[in-house]
Short mmCIF file of C-alpha atoms and ligand atoms in Angstrom, two decimals:
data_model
loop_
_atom_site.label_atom_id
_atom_site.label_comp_id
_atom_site.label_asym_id
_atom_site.label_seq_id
_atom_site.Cartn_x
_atom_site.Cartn_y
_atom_site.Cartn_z
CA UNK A 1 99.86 119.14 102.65
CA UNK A 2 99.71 115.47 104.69
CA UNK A 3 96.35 114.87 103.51
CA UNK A 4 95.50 114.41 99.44
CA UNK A 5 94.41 116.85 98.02
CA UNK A 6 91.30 116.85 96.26
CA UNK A 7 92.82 118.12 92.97
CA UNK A 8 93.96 115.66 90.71
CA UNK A 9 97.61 114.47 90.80
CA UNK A 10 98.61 113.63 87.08
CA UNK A 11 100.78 110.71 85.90
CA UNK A 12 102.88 111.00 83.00
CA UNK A 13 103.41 106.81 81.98
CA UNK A 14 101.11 105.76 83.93
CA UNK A 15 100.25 102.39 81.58
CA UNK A 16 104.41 101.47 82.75
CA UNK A 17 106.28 99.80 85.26
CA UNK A 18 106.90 103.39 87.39
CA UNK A 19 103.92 105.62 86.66
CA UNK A 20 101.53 102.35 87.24
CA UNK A 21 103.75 101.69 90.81
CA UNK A 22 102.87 105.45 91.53
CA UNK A 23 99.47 105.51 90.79
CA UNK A 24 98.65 102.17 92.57
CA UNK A 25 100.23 104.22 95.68
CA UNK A 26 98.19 107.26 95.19
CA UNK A 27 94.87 105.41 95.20
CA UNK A 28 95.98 103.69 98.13
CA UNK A 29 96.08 106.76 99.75
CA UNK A 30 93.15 108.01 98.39
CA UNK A 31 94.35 110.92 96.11
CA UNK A 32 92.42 111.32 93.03
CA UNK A 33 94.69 110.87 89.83
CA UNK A 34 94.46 111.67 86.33
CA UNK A 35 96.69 109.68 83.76
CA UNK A 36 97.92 111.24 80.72
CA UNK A 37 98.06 108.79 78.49
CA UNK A 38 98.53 108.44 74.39
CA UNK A 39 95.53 106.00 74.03
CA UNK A 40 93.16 106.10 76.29
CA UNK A 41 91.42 102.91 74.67
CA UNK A 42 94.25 100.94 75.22
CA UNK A 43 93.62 97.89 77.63
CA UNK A 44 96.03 99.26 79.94
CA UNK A 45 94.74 102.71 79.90
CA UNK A 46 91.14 101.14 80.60
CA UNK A 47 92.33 99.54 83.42
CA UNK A 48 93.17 102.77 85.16
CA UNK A 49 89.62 104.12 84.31
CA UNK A 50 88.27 101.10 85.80
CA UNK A 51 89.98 102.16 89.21
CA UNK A 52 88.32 105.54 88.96
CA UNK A 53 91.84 107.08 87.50
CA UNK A 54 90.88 109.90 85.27
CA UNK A 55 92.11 110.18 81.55
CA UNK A 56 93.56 112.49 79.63
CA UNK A 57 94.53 112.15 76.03
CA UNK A 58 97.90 113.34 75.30
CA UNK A 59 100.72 113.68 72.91
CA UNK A 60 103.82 114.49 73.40
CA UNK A 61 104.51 116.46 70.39
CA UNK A 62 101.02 118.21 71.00
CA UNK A 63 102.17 121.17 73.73
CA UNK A 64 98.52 122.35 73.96
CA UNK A 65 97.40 118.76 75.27
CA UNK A 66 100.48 118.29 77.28
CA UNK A 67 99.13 121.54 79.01
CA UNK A 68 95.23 120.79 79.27
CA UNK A 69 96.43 117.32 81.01
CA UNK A 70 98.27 119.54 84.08
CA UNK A 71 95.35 121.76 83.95
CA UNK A 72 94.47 122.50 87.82
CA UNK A 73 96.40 119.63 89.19
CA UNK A 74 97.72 119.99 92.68
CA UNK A 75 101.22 118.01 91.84
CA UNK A 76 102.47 116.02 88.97
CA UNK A 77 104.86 112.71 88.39
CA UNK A 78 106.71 111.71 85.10
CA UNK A 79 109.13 109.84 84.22
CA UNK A 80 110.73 109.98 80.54
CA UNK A 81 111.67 106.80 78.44
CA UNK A 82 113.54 105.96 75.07
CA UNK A 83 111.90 103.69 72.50
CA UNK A 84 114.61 101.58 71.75
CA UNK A 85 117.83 101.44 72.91
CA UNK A 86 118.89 103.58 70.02
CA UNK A 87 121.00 106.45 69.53
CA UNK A 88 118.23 108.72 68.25
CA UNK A 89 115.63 107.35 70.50
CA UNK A 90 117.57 108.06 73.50
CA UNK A 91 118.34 111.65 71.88
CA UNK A 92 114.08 111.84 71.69
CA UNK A 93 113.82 111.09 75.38
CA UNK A 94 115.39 114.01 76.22
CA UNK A 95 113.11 115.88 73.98
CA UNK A 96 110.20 114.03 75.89
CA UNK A 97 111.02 115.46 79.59
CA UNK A 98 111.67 118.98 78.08
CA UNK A 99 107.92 118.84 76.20
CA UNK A 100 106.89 117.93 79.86
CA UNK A 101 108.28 120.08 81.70
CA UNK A 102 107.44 122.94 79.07
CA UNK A 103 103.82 121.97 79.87
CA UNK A 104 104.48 121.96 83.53
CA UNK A 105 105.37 125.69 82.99
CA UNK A 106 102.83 126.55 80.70
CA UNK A 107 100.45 125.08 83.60
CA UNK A 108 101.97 126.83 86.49
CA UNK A 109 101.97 123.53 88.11
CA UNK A 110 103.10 123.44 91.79
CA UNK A 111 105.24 121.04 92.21
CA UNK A 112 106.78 118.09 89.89
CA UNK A 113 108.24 114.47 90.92
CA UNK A 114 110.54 113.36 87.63
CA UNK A 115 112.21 109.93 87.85
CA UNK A 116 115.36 110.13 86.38
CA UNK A 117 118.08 107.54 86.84
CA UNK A 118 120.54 106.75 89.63
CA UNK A 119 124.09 108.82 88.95
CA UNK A 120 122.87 110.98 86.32
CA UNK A 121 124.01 113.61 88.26
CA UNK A 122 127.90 112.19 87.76
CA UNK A 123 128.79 111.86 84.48
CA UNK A 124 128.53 108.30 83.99
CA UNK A 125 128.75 108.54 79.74
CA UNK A 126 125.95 106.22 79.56
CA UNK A 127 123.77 107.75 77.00
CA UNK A 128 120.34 106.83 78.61
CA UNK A 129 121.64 108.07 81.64
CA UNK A 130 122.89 111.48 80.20
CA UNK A 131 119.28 111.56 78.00
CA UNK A 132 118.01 111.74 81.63
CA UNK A 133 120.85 114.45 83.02
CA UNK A 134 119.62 117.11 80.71
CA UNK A 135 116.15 116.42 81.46
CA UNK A 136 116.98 117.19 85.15
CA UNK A 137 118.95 120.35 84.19
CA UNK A 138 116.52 121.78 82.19
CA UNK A 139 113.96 121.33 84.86
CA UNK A 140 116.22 122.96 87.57
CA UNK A 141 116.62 125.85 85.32
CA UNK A 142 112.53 126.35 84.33
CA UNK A 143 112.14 126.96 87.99
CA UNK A 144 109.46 124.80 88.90
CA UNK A 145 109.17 123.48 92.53
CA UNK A 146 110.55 119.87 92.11
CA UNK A 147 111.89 117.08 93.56
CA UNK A 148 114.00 114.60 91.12
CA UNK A 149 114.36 110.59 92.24
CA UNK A 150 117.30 108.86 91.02
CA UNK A 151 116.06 104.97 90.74
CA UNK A 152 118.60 102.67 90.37
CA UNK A 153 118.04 99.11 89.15
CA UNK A 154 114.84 97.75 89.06
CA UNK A 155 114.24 94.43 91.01
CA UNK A 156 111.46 93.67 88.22
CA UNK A 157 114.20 93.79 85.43
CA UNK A 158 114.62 89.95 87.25
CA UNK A 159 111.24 89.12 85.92
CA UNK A 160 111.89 89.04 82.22
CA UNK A 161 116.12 88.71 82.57
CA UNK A 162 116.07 85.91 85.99
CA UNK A 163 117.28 82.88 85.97
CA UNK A 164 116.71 79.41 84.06
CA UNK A 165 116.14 76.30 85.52
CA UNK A 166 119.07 73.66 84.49
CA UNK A 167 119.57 69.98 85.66
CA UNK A 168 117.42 71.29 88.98
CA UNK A 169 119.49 73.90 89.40
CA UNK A 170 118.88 77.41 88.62
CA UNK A 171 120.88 79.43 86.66
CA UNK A 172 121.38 83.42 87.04
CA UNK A 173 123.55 84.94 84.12
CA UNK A 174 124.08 88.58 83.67
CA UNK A 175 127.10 90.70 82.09
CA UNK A 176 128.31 91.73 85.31
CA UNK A 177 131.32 90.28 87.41
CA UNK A 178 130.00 88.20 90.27
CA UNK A 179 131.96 90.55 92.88
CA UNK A 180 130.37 94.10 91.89
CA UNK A 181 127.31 94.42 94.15
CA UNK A 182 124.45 95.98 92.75
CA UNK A 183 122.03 98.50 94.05
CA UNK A 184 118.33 97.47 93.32
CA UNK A 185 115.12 98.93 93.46
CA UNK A 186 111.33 97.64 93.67
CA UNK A 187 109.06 99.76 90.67
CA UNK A 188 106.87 99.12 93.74
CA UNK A 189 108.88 101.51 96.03
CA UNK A 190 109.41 104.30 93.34
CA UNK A 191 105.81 104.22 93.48
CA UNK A 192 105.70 104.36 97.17
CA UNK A 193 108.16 107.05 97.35
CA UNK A 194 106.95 109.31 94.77
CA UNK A 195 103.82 109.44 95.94
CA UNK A 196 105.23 110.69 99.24
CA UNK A 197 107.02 113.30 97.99
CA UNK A 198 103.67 114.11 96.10
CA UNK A 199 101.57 114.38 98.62
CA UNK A 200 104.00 116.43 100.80
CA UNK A 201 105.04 113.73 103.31
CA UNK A 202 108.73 113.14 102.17
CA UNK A 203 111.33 115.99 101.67
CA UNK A 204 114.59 115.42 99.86
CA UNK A 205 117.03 118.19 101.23
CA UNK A 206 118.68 119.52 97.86
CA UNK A 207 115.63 118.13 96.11
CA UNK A 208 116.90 114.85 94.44
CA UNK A 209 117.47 111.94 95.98
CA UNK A 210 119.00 108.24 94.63
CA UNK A 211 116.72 105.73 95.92
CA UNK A 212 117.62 101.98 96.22
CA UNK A 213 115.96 99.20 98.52
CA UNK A 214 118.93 96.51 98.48
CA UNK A 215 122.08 95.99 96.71
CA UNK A 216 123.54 92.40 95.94
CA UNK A 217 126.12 90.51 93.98
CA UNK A 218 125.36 88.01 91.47
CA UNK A 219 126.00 84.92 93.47
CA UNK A 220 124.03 86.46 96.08
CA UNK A 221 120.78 86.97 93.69
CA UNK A 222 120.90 83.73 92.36
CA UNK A 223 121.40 82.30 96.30
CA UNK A 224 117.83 84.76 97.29
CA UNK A 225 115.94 82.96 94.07
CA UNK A 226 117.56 79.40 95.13
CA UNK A 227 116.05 80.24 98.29
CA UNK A 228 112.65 81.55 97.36
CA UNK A 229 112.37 77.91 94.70
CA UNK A 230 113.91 75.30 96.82
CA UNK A 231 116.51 74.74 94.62
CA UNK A 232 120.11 75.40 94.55
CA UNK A 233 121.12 77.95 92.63
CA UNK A 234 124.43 79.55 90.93
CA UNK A 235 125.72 82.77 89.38
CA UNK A 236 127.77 82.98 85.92
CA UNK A 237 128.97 86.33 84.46
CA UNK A 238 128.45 86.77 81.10
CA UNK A 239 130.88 88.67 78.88
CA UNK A 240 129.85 92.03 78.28
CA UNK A 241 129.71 90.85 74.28
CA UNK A 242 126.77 89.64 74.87
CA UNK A 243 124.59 92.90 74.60
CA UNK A 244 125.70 92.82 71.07
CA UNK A 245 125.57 96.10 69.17
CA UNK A 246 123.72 97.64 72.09
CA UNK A 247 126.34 100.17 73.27
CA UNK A 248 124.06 101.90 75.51
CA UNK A 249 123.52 98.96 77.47
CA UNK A 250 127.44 97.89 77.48
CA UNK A 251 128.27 101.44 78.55
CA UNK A 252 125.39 101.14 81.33
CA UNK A 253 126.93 97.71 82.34
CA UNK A 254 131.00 98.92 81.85
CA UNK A 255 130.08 101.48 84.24
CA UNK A 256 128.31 99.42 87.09
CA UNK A 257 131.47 97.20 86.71
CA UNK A 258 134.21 99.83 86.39
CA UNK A 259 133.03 102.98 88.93
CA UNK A 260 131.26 102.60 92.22
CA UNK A 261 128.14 103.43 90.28
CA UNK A 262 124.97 103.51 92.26
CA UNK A 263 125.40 105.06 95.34
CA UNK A 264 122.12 105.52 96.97
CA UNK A 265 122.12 105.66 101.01
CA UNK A 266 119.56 103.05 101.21
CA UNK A 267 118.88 103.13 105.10
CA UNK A 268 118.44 107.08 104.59
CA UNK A 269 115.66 106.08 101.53
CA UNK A 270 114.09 103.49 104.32
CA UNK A 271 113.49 106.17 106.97
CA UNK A 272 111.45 107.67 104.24
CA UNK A 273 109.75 104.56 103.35
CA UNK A 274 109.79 101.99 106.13
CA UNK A 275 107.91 99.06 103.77
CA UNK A 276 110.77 99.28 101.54
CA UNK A 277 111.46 95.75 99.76
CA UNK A 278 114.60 94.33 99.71
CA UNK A 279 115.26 91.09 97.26
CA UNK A 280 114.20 88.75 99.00
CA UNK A 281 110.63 90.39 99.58
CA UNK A 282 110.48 91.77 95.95
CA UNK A 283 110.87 87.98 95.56
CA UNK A 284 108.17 86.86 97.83
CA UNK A 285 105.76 89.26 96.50
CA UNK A 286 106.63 88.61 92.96
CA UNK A 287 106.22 84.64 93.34
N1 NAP B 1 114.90 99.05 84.24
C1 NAP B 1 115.73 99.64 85.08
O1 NAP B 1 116.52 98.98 85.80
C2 NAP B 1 115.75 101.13 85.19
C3 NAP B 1 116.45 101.77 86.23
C4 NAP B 1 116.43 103.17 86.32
C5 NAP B 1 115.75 103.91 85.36
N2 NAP B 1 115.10 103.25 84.35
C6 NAP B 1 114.41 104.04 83.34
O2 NAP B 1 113.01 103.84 83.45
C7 NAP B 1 112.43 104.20 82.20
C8 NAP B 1 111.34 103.21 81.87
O3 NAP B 1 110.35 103.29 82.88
P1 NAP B 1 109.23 102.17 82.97
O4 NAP B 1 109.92 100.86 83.19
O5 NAP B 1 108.21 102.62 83.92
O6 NAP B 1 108.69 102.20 81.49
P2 NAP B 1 107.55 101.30 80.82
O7 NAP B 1 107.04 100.28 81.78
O8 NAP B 1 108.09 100.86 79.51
O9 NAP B 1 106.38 102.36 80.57
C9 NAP B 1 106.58 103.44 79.72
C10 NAP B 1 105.40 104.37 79.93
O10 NAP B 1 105.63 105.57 79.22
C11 NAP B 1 104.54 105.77 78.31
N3 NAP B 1 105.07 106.40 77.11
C12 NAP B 1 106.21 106.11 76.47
N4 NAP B 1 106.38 106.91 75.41
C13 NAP B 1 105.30 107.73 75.39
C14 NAP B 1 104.88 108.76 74.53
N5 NAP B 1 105.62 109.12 73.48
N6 NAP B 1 103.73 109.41 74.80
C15 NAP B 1 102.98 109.05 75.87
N7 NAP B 1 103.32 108.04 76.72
C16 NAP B 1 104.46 107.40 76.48
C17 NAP B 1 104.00 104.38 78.02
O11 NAP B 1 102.67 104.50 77.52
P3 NAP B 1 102.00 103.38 76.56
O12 NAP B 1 101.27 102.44 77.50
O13 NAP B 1 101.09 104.17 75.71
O14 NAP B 1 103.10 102.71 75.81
C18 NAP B 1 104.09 103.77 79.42
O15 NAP B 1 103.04 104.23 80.23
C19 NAP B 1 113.55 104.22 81.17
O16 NAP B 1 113.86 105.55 80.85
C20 NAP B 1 114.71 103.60 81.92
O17 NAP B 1 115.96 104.11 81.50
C21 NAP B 1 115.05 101.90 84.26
#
């Protein structure tokens, strides 16, 4: 398949960060999509229709519309998400994938693209990491021809958590020791690359794959938005106290400090995608 197909390709969170990245790359390449969405009235969701993207009203406790929402499509994306950082919310995210992929079954669906999270795969003991793990497992056990992505940290987390603007100078402060580098990902480029494993143009041998576009230290991210402002800029760890009661997050950012974390081969993930961003142009495009 290296043209699209004319069934639909459905999107599972398609009114978010990923699904929206996925479906903007879908149109682009002129595959017809169909959103499943919660509320289809919702500004977001209207949005989509506007662009042509078809709607289908789903919920995810409602197997029957999970399934009429895969009904004939020729592949189909999701990505699964807690509420809140949580204990029980991350416990119904899990529950969320496995509804999915039920439905996926149900509608003999040909092949699946699930976004999971890089290092799920190696027992990292963060819970919205593990929330993700048993996702993956209990799609590699229904059967279903898939492919899983393993995104590591979003570039666009920088839009709401960047830097402030001090004295002229700007500011980057994160819980995270200035020397660990971090891998980092566009939303832009999971979109990219899960729409060409979706439309049969990208492979993943083993079928998953960790994809990352860049990986910097903290100094080095504030010196990329110094550069991109015209101002100088500086880094300043933050103690890991405070994320407050949030021990999901503190166990996400123990581990990027403590293990070698992500590990994505991101020259490998560039021969798939050759537009990948890196900071800097995740930067540029951003503004
Ligand atoms: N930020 C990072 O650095 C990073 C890195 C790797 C992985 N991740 C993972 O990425 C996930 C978040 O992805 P995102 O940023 O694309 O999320 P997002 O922008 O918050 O979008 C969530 C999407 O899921 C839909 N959704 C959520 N719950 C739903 C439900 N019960 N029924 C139907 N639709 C539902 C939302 O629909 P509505 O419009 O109706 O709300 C929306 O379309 C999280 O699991 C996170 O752990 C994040």
């Amino acid at each position: 398949m290296n043209t699209a197909p004319s069934d639909p390709i459905a999107v599972f969170g398609g009114t978010g960060q990923q699904g929206g990245a996925v479906i903007d790359a879908l149109l682009a390449r002129g595959a017809h999509v169909r959103a499943l969405v919660r509320n289809p009235e919702s500004e977001r969701s209207q949005a989509l229709a506007e662009r042509e993207v078809e709607l289908a009203r789903i919920a995810i406790d409602d197997p029957a519309s999970l399934a009429a929402g895969l009904q004939g499509v020729a592949a189909f994306f999701f990505m699964t998400t807690p509420e809140s950082p949580s204990l029980p919310h991350i416990e119904e995210e899990t529950q969320q994938g496995i509804a999915l992929v039920d439905a996926a079954v149900t509608a003999s669906t040909p092949y699946v693209v699930f976004s999971s999270v890089g290092g799920a795969e190696r027992d990292s003991g963060v819970p919205h990491f593990e929330s993700k793990r048993r996702v993956e497992e209990y799609l590699e056990k229904s059967g279903l021809p898939a492919t899983i992505l393993r995104p590591v940290a979003f570039m666009d987390n920088f839009a709401v958590m960047g830097p402030t603007v001090e004295n002229g100078e700007l500011v980057l402060r994160w819980p995270l020791p200035d020397h660990i580098p971090l891998q980092l990902i566009a939303a832009r480029d999971i979109g990219q690359l899960s729409a060409a494993f979706l439309l049969g143009t990208a492979e993943a041998p083993g079928g998953t794959l960790e994809i990352a576009g860049d990986e910097r230290t903290g100094s080095q991210l504030a010196a990329a938005f110094g550069e991109q402002a015209g101002l100088p800029a500086r880094y300043e760890a933050l103690p890991l106290e405070v994320l407050g009661d949030n021990e999901d997050g503190q166990a996400m950012f123990r581990w990027f400090a403590e293990t070698s974390a992500y590990q994505a081969d991101i020259d490998a993930v560039r021969a798939i995608e050759p537009t990948l961003w890196d900071f800097p142009a995740w930067l540029r495009a951003r503004g």
